[in-house]
PDB file of C-alpha atoms in Angstrom:
ATOM      1  CA  ILE A   1     -23.815  -4.973 -81.557  1.00  0.00           C
ATOM      2  CA  ALA A   2     -22.046  -3.319 -84.444  1.00  0.00           C
ATOM      3  CA  GLY A   3     -23.953  -1.149 -86.895  1.00  0.00           C
ATOM      4  CA  ILE A   4     -27.658  -1.744 -87.442  1.00  0.00           C
ATOM      5  CA  THR A   5     -29.641  -4.790 -86.446  1.00  0.00           C
ATOM      6  CA  GLN A   6     -33.166  -5.700 -87.510  1.00  0.00           C
ATOM      7  CA  ALA A   7     -35.605  -8.267 -86.182  1.00  0.00           C
ATOM      8  CA  PRO A   8     -37.105 -10.539 -87.201  1.00  0.00           C
ATOM      9  CA  THR A   9     -35.058 -11.738 -90.176  1.00  0.00           C
ATOM     10  CA  SER A  10     -38.218 -12.981 -91.829  1.00  0.00           C
ATOM     11  CA  GLN A  11     -41.873 -13.344 -90.963  1.00  0.00           C
ATOM     12  CA  ILE A  12     -45.026 -14.801 -92.461  1.00  0.00           C
ATOM     13  CA  LEU A  13     -48.086 -12.931 -91.289  1.00  0.00           C
ATOM     14  CA  ALA A  14     -51.816 -13.365 -91.756  1.00  0.00           C
ATOM     15  CA  ALA A  15     -53.643 -10.408 -93.269  1.00  0.00           C
ATOM     16  CA  GLY A  16     -55.224  -8.173 -90.648  1.00  0.00           C
ATOM     17  CA  ARG A  17     -52.596  -8.911 -87.997  1.00  0.00           C
ATOM     18  CA  ARG A  18     -50.498  -6.243 -86.330  1.00  0.00           C
ATOM     19  CA  MET A  19     -46.727  -6.471 -86.696  1.00  0.00           C
ATOM     20  CA  THR A  20     -43.760  -4.459 -85.439  1.00  0.00           C
ATOM     21  CA  LEU A  21     -40.406  -4.603 -87.175  1.00  0.00           C
ATOM     22  CA  ARG A  22     -37.540  -3.690 -84.899  1.00  0.00           C
ATOM     23  CA  CYS A  23     -34.452  -1.667 -85.761  1.00  0.00           C
ATOM     24  CA  THR A  24     -31.559  -0.749 -83.465  1.00  0.00           C
ATOM     25  CA  GLN A  25     -28.334   1.085 -84.242  1.00  0.00           C
ATOM     26  CA  ASP A  26     -25.285   1.579 -82.051  1.00  0.00           C
ATOM     27  CA  MET A  27     -23.545   4.302 -84.061  1.00  0.00           C
ATOM     28  CA  ARG A  28     -25.311   7.184 -82.279  1.00  0.00           C
ATOM     29  CA  HIS A  29     -26.609   8.376 -85.630  1.00  0.00           C
ATOM     30  CA  ASN A  30     -29.192  11.126 -85.525  1.00  0.00           C
ATOM     31  CA  ALA A  31     -31.186  10.166 -88.614  1.00  0.00           C
ATOM     32  CA  MET A  32     -32.961   6.867 -89.263  1.00  0.00           C
ATOM     33  CA  TYR A  33     -35.046   5.598 -92.160  1.00  0.00           C
ATOM     34  CA  TRP A  34     -37.359   2.774 -93.153  1.00  0.00           C
ATOM     35  CA  TYR A  35     -37.446   1.602 -96.766  1.00  0.00           C
ATOM     36  CA  ARG A  36     -39.243  -1.145 -98.595  1.00  0.00           C
ATOM     37  CA  GLN A  37     -37.692  -2.927-101.562  1.00  0.00           C
ATOM     38  CA  ASP A  38     -39.850  -4.648-104.169  1.00  0.00           C
ATOM     39  CA  LEU A  39     -38.743  -6.482-107.290  1.00  0.00           C
ATOM     40  CA  GLY A  40     -38.282  -4.129-110.215  1.00  0.00           C
ATOM     41  CA  LEU A  41     -38.632  -1.011-108.095  1.00  0.00           C
ATOM     42  CA  GLY A  42     -36.108   1.153-106.341  1.00  0.00           C
ATOM     43  CA  LEU A  43     -36.004   1.443-102.583  1.00  0.00           C
ATOM     44  CA  ARG A  44     -38.952   3.506-101.420  1.00  0.00           C
ATOM     45  CA  LEU A  45     -38.898   5.569 -98.246  1.00  0.00           C
ATOM     46  CA  ILE A  46     -41.718   4.787 -95.821  1.00  0.00           C
ATOM     47  CA  HIS A  47     -40.912   6.978 -92.811  1.00  0.00           C
ATOM     48  CA  TYR A  48     -37.887   8.752 -91.469  1.00  0.00           C
ATOM     49  CA  SER A  49     -36.666  10.397 -88.276  1.00  0.00           C
ATOM     50  CA  ASN A  50     -34.205  13.283 -88.304  1.00  0.00           C
ATOM     51  CA  THR A  51     -33.537  13.036 -84.570  1.00  0.00           C
ATOM     52  CA  ALA A  52     -34.926  11.346 -81.481  1.00  0.00           C
ATOM     53  CA  GLY A  53     -38.469  12.509 -80.786  1.00  0.00           C
ATOM     54  CA  THR A  54     -39.287  13.484 -84.374  1.00  0.00           C
ATOM     55  CA  THR A  55     -40.630  11.509 -87.332  1.00  0.00           C
ATOM     56  CA  GLY A  56     -41.739  12.266 -90.872  1.00  0.00           C
ATOM     57  CA  LYS A  57     -43.559  10.635 -93.761  1.00  0.00           C
ATOM     58  CA  GLY A  58     -41.759   9.381 -96.807  1.00  0.00           C
ATOM     59  CA  GLU A  59     -43.028   8.386-100.229  1.00  0.00           C
ATOM     60  CA  VAL A  60     -45.208   5.427 -99.161  1.00  0.00           C
ATOM     61  CA  PRO A  61     -46.329   5.930 -95.525  1.00  0.00           C
ATOM     62  CA  ASP A  62     -49.906   4.602 -95.678  1.00  0.00           C
ATOM     63  CA  GLY A  63     -50.519   1.589 -93.449  1.00  0.00           C
ATOM     64  CA  TYR A  64     -47.302   2.135 -91.473  1.00  0.00           C
ATOM     65  CA  SER A  65     -46.383   4.040 -88.338  1.00  0.00           C
ATOM     66  CA  VAL A  66     -43.095   4.708 -86.546  1.00  0.00           C
ATOM     67  CA  SER A  67     -41.819   6.086 -83.267  1.00  0.00           C
ATOM     68  CA  ARG A  68     -38.420   7.375 -82.143  1.00  0.00           C
ATOM     69  CA  ALA A  69     -38.356   7.406 -78.363  1.00  0.00           C
ATOM     70  CA  ASN A  70     -34.547   7.363 -78.227  1.00  0.00           C
ATOM     71  CA  THR A  71     -31.534   7.648 -80.523  1.00  0.00           C
ATOM     72  CA  ASP A  72     -30.943   3.924 -80.983  1.00  0.00           C
ATOM     73  CA  ASP A  73     -34.365   2.430 -81.760  1.00  0.00           C
ATOM     74  CA  PHE A  74     -36.747   3.041 -84.646  1.00  0.00           C
ATOM     75  CA  PRO A  75     -39.565   0.461 -84.796  1.00  0.00           C
ATOM     76  CA  LEU A  76     -41.941   0.211 -87.757  1.00  0.00           C
ATOM     77  CA  THR A  77     -45.501  -0.944 -87.096  1.00  0.00           C
ATOM     78  CA  LEU A  78     -48.042  -2.336 -89.528  1.00  0.00           C
ATOM     79  CA  ALA A  79     -51.364  -1.810 -87.778  1.00  0.00           C
ATOM     80  CA  SER A  80     -53.361  -4.228 -89.937  1.00  0.00           C
ATOM     81  CA  ALA A  81     -51.218  -6.012 -92.511  1.00  0.00           C
ATOM     82  CA  VAL A  82     -52.375  -6.417 -96.125  1.00  0.00           C
ATOM     83  CA  PRO A  83     -50.865  -8.605 -98.873  1.00  0.00           C
ATOM     84  CA  SER A  84     -49.497  -5.537-100.724  1.00  0.00           C
ATOM     85  CA  GLN A  85     -47.185  -4.995 -97.762  1.00  0.00           C
ATOM     86  CA  THR A  86     -45.308  -8.166 -98.677  1.00  0.00           C
ATOM     87  CA  SER A  87     -41.794  -6.869 -99.224  1.00  0.00           C
ATOM     88  CA  VAL A  88     -38.259  -6.669 -97.895  1.00  0.00           C
ATOM     89  CA  TYR A  89     -37.920  -3.921 -95.311  1.00  0.00           C
ATOM     90  CA  PHE A  90     -34.628  -2.159 -94.692  1.00  0.00           C
ATOM     91  CA  CYS A  91     -33.799   0.151 -91.835  1.00  0.00           C
ATOM     92  CA  ALA A  92     -30.986   2.644 -92.389  1.00  0.00           C
ATOM     93  CA  SER A  93     -29.239   5.416 -90.497  1.00  0.00           C
ATOM     94  CA  SER A  94     -26.990   8.371 -91.169  1.00  0.00           C
ATOM     95  CA  GLU A  95     -25.009  10.590 -88.861  1.00  0.00           C
ATOM     96  CA  LEU A  96     -26.954  13.723 -89.753  1.00  0.00           C
ATOM     97  CA  ALA A  97     -30.297  14.368 -91.429  1.00  0.00           C
ATOM     98  CA  ASP A  98     -30.722  16.671 -94.404  1.00  0.00           C
ATOM     99  CA  SER A  99     -27.116  16.179 -95.357  1.00  0.00           C
ATOM    100  CA  THR A 100     -24.914  14.315 -97.782  1.00  0.00           C
ATOM    101  CA  ASP A 101     -23.957  11.774 -95.128  1.00  0.00           C
ATOM    102  CA  THR A 102     -23.882   8.156 -96.247  1.00  0.00           C
ATOM    103  CA  GLN A 103     -26.772   5.950 -95.211  1.00  0.00           C
ATOM    104  CA  TYR A 104     -25.907   2.597 -93.603  1.00  0.00           C
ATOM    105  CA  PHE A 105     -28.347  -0.253 -93.905  1.00  0.00           C
ATOM    106  CA  GLY A 106     -29.457  -3.080 -91.664  1.00  0.00           C
ATOM    107  CA  PRO A 107     -29.701  -6.665 -92.968  1.00  0.00           C
ATOM    108  CA  GLY A 108     -33.414  -6.388 -93.756  1.00  0.00           C
ATOM    109  CA  THR A 109     -36.637  -8.130 -92.776  1.00  0.00           C
ATOM    110  CA  ARG A 110     -38.423 -10.271 -95.344  1.00  0.00           C
ATOM    111  CA  LEU A 111     -42.160 -10.001 -94.669  1.00  0.00           C
ATOM    112  CA  THR A 112     -44.854 -12.083 -96.335  1.00  0.00           C
ATOM    113  CA  VAL A 113     -48.502 -11.205 -95.734  1.00  0.00           C
ATOM    114  CA  LEU A 114     -50.986 -13.902 -96.699  1.00  0.00           C
TER     115      LEU A 114
ATOM    116  CA  GLY B   1     -41.811  13.630-111.509  1.00  0.00           C
ATOM    117  CA  GLN B   2     -38.520  12.262-110.303  1.00  0.00           C
ATOM    118  CA  ASN B   3     -36.919   9.464-112.254  1.00  0.00           C
ATOM    119  CA  ILE B   4     -33.764   7.373-112.099  1.00  0.00           C
ATOM    120  CA  ASP B   5     -33.015   5.037-115.006  1.00  0.00           C
ATOM    121  CA  GLN B   6     -30.465   2.266-115.131  1.00  0.00           C
ATOM    122  CA  PRO B   7     -30.310  -0.992-117.104  1.00  0.00           C
ATOM    123  CA  THR B   8     -32.081  -3.930-115.497  1.00  0.00           C
ATOM    124  CA  GLU B   9     -29.351  -6.479-116.094  1.00  0.00           C
ATOM    125  CA  MET B  10     -25.842  -6.714-117.544  1.00  0.00           C
ATOM    126  CA  THR B  11     -23.479  -9.610-118.151  1.00  0.00           C
ATOM    127  CA  ALA B  12     -19.683  -9.425-118.193  1.00  0.00           C
ATOM    128  CA  THR B  13     -16.707 -11.742-118.111  1.00  0.00           C
ATOM    129  CA  GLU B  14     -14.344 -12.257-115.217  1.00  0.00           C
ATOM    130  CA  GLY B  15     -11.272 -10.015-115.594  1.00  0.00           C
ATOM    131  CA  ALA B  16     -13.023  -7.613-117.966  1.00  0.00           C
ATOM    132  CA  ILE B  17     -14.320  -4.051-117.510  1.00  0.00           C
ATOM    133  CA  VAL B  18     -17.984  -3.074-117.268  1.00  0.00           C
ATOM    134  CA  GLN B  19     -19.711   0.308-117.212  1.00  0.00           C
ATOM    135  CA  ILE B  20     -23.128   0.697-115.564  1.00  0.00           C
ATOM    136  CA  ASN B  21     -24.990   3.824-116.596  1.00  0.00           C
ATOM    137  CA  CYS B  22     -27.500   5.880-114.642  1.00  0.00           C
ATOM    138  CA  THR B  23     -29.548   8.817-115.887  1.00  0.00           C
ATOM    139  CA  TYR B  24     -31.669  10.962-113.635  1.00  0.00           C
ATOM    140  CA  GLN B  25     -34.297  13.667-113.560  1.00  0.00           C
ATOM    141  CA  THR B  26     -34.905  14.974-110.062  1.00  0.00           C
ATOM    142  CA  SER B  27     -36.129  18.085-108.296  1.00  0.00           C
ATOM    143  CA  GLY B  28     -32.774  19.464-107.286  1.00  0.00           C
ATOM    144  CA  PHE B  29     -29.463  17.709-106.889  1.00  0.00           C
ATOM    145  CA  ASN B  30     -27.257  17.320-103.838  1.00  0.00           C
ATOM    146  CA  GLY B  31     -25.166  14.429-105.037  1.00  0.00           C
ATOM    147  CA  LEU B  32     -25.333  10.923-106.456  1.00  0.00           C
ATOM    148  CA  PHE B  33     -24.583   7.673-104.647  1.00  0.00           C
ATOM    149  CA  TRP B  34     -23.745   4.194-105.868  1.00  0.00           C
ATOM    150  CA  TYR B  35     -24.448   1.218-103.636  1.00  0.00           C
ATOM    151  CA  GLN B  36     -23.703  -2.471-104.094  1.00  0.00           C
ATOM    152  CA  GLN B  37     -26.244  -5.079-103.008  1.00  0.00           C
ATOM    153  CA  HIS B  38     -25.515  -8.794-103.022  1.00  0.00           C
ATOM    154  CA  ALA B  39     -28.548 -11.068-103.278  1.00  0.00           C
ATOM    155  CA  GLY B  40     -30.350 -11.330 -99.955  1.00  0.00           C
ATOM    156  CA  GLU B  41     -28.157  -8.722 -98.304  1.00  0.00           C
ATOM    157  CA  ALA B  42     -28.233  -5.031 -97.426  1.00  0.00           C
ATOM    158  CA  PRO B  43     -27.046  -2.292 -99.786  1.00  0.00           C
ATOM    159  CA  THR B  44     -23.518  -1.114 -98.993  1.00  0.00           C
ATOM    160  CA  PHE B  45     -21.995   2.239 -99.939  1.00  0.00           C
ATOM    161  CA  LEU B  46     -19.611   2.399-102.903  1.00  0.00           C
ATOM    162  CA  SER B  47     -19.245   6.042-103.926  1.00  0.00           C
ATOM    163  CA  TYR B  48     -20.579   9.572-103.754  1.00  0.00           C
ATOM    164  CA  ASN B  49     -20.242  12.245-106.472  1.00  0.00           C
ATOM    165  CA  VAL B  50     -21.387  15.824-106.221  1.00  0.00           C
ATOM    166  CA  LEU B  51     -18.985  17.537-108.651  1.00  0.00           C
ATOM    167  CA  ASP B  52     -18.511  16.702-112.317  1.00  0.00           C
ATOM    168  CA  GLY B  53     -15.769  14.279-113.128  1.00  0.00           C
ATOM    169  CA  LEU B  54     -14.337  10.925-112.252  1.00  0.00           C
ATOM    170  CA  GLU B  55     -13.760   9.601-108.735  1.00  0.00           C
ATOM    171  CA  GLU B  56     -11.502   6.557-108.542  1.00  0.00           C
ATOM    172  CA  LYS B  57     -11.469   4.107-105.665  1.00  0.00           C
ATOM    173  CA  GLY B  58      -9.450   0.983-106.354  1.00  0.00           C
ATOM    174  CA  ARG B  59     -11.102  -1.177-109.008  1.00  0.00           C
ATOM    175  CA  PHE B  60     -14.251   0.985-108.911  1.00  0.00           C
ATOM    176  CA  SER B  61     -14.669   4.459-110.430  1.00  0.00           C
ATOM    177  CA  SER B  62     -17.715   6.693-110.606  1.00  0.00           C
ATOM    178  CA  PHE B  63     -18.328   9.512-113.067  1.00  0.00           C
ATOM    179  CA  LEU B  64     -20.809  12.386-112.936  1.00  0.00           C
ATOM    180  CA  SER B  65     -22.064  14.922-115.463  1.00  0.00           C
ATOM    181  CA  ARG B  66     -24.594  17.193-113.820  1.00  0.00           C
ATOM    182  CA  SER B  67     -25.445  19.050-117.044  1.00  0.00           C
ATOM    183  CA  LYS B  68     -26.391  15.747-118.701  1.00  0.00           C
ATOM    184  CA  GLY B  69     -28.055  14.193-115.641  1.00  0.00           C
ATOM    185  CA  TYR B  70     -25.773  11.219-116.077  1.00  0.00           C
ATOM    186  CA  SER B  71     -23.476   9.022-114.066  1.00  0.00           C
ATOM    187  CA  TYR B  72     -21.701   5.751-114.580  1.00  0.00           C
ATOM    188  CA  LEU B  73     -19.995   3.202-112.372  1.00  0.00           C
ATOM    189  CA  LEU B  74     -16.927   1.569-113.894  1.00  0.00           C
ATOM    190  CA  LEU B  75     -15.756  -1.762-112.546  1.00  0.00           C
ATOM    191  CA  LYS B  76     -12.324  -3.010-113.650  1.00  0.00           C
ATOM    192  CA  GLU B  77     -10.673  -6.432-113.361  1.00  0.00           C
ATOM    193  CA  LEU B  78     -14.004  -8.028-112.638  1.00  0.00           C
ATOM    194  CA  GLN B  79     -14.124 -10.772-110.038  1.00  0.00           C
ATOM    195  CA  MET B  80     -16.847 -13.326-109.417  1.00  0.00           C
ATOM    196  CA  LYS B  81     -17.613 -11.619-106.102  1.00  0.00           C
ATOM    197  CA  ASP B  82     -18.653  -8.501-108.059  1.00  0.00           C
ATOM    198  CA  SER B  83     -21.824 -10.337-109.098  1.00  0.00           C
ATOM    199  CA  ALA B  84     -24.442  -8.174-107.382  1.00  0.00           C
ATOM    200  CA  SER B  85     -26.978  -5.449-108.005  1.00  0.00           C
ATOM    201  CA  TYR B  86     -25.705  -1.891-108.295  1.00  0.00           C
ATOM    202  CA  LEU B  87     -28.045   0.841-107.116  1.00  0.00           C
ATOM    203  CA  CYS B  88     -27.899   4.452-108.270  1.00  0.00           C
ATOM    204  CA  ALA B  89     -29.482   7.037-105.954  1.00  0.00           C
ATOM    205  CA  VAL B  90     -29.785  10.823-106.188  1.00  0.00           C
ATOM    206  CA  LEU B  91     -30.057  13.145-103.194  1.00  0.00           C
ATOM    207  CA  ASP B  92     -32.770  15.635-104.157  1.00  0.00           C
ATOM    208  CA  SER B  93     -33.323  19.239-103.041  1.00  0.00           C
ATOM    209  CA  ASN B  94     -34.973  17.996 -99.812  1.00  0.00           C
ATOM    210  CA  TYR B  95     -31.984  15.757 -99.060  1.00  0.00           C
ATOM    211  CA  GLN B  96     -34.074  12.657 -99.684  1.00  0.00           C
ATOM    212  CA  LEU B  97     -32.573   9.782-101.648  1.00  0.00           C
ATOM    213  CA  ILE B  98     -34.369   8.836-104.862  1.00  0.00           C
ATOM    214  CA  TRP B  99     -33.388   5.302-105.873  1.00  0.00           C
ATOM    215  CA  GLY B 100     -33.112   3.578-109.201  1.00  0.00           C
ATOM    216  CA  ALA B 101     -34.370  -0.002-109.482  1.00  0.00           C
ATOM    217  CA  GLY B 102     -30.816  -1.314-109.669  1.00  0.00           C
ATOM    218  CA  THR B 103     -28.717  -3.106-112.275  1.00  0.00           C
ATOM    219  CA  LYS B 104     -28.111  -6.802-111.748  1.00  0.00           C
ATOM    220  CA  LEU B 105     -24.564  -7.609-112.847  1.00  0.00           C
ATOM    221  CA  ILE B 106     -23.818 -11.211-113.763  1.00  0.00           C
ATOM    222  CA  ILE B 107     -20.162 -12.204-114.006  1.00  0.00           C
ATOM    223  CA  LYS B 108     -19.287 -15.248-116.104  1.00  0.00           C
ATOM    224  CA  PRO B 109     -15.996 -17.167-115.836  1.00  0.00           C
TER     225      PRO B 109
END
């Protein structure tokens, strides 16, 4: 593995179903982030983690939860998916939180909720 | 509120020069990033400015004026592979990135 990987690449999901998007990085970065990207809008931060064991809410956290049990993994869970959660989801990481460090992005997960 | 503005779409010719502007109003400022995003792919880092002035990196340059809340990305000797979206993002006082919607750059032969 090199960098950040995300799984699945794409998914079609029925409304009301539970879904976990996976994100793994091998750069030993402390900070990790989940964004959603919708047409005509900038990337919006859903949740973040400054270091293993801690998480925080971003701009649009409702309907999503995260955990950070270790440095490498940062899964995003949709407890009960709704059509408005149809989007492209990007996981990112940076060496340090609360810094000017560059964020590196995974390839994204395209999620469609019907 | 916090706001990042950049043009939705621009068209340029292969071999030419194009300037993509970004204006911002944010709560605090800890630097401005430019990312490139090809269709269906992840954003990738291009540049970071925190001081006023021009930063040059090969065919790409980025300019910042903090007093005007303004930045631009200058792309020279355009190539077809430069067709992509260019995202402007400001690091606010809480060190969170505020993103513009991106400028889709179309390069014509």
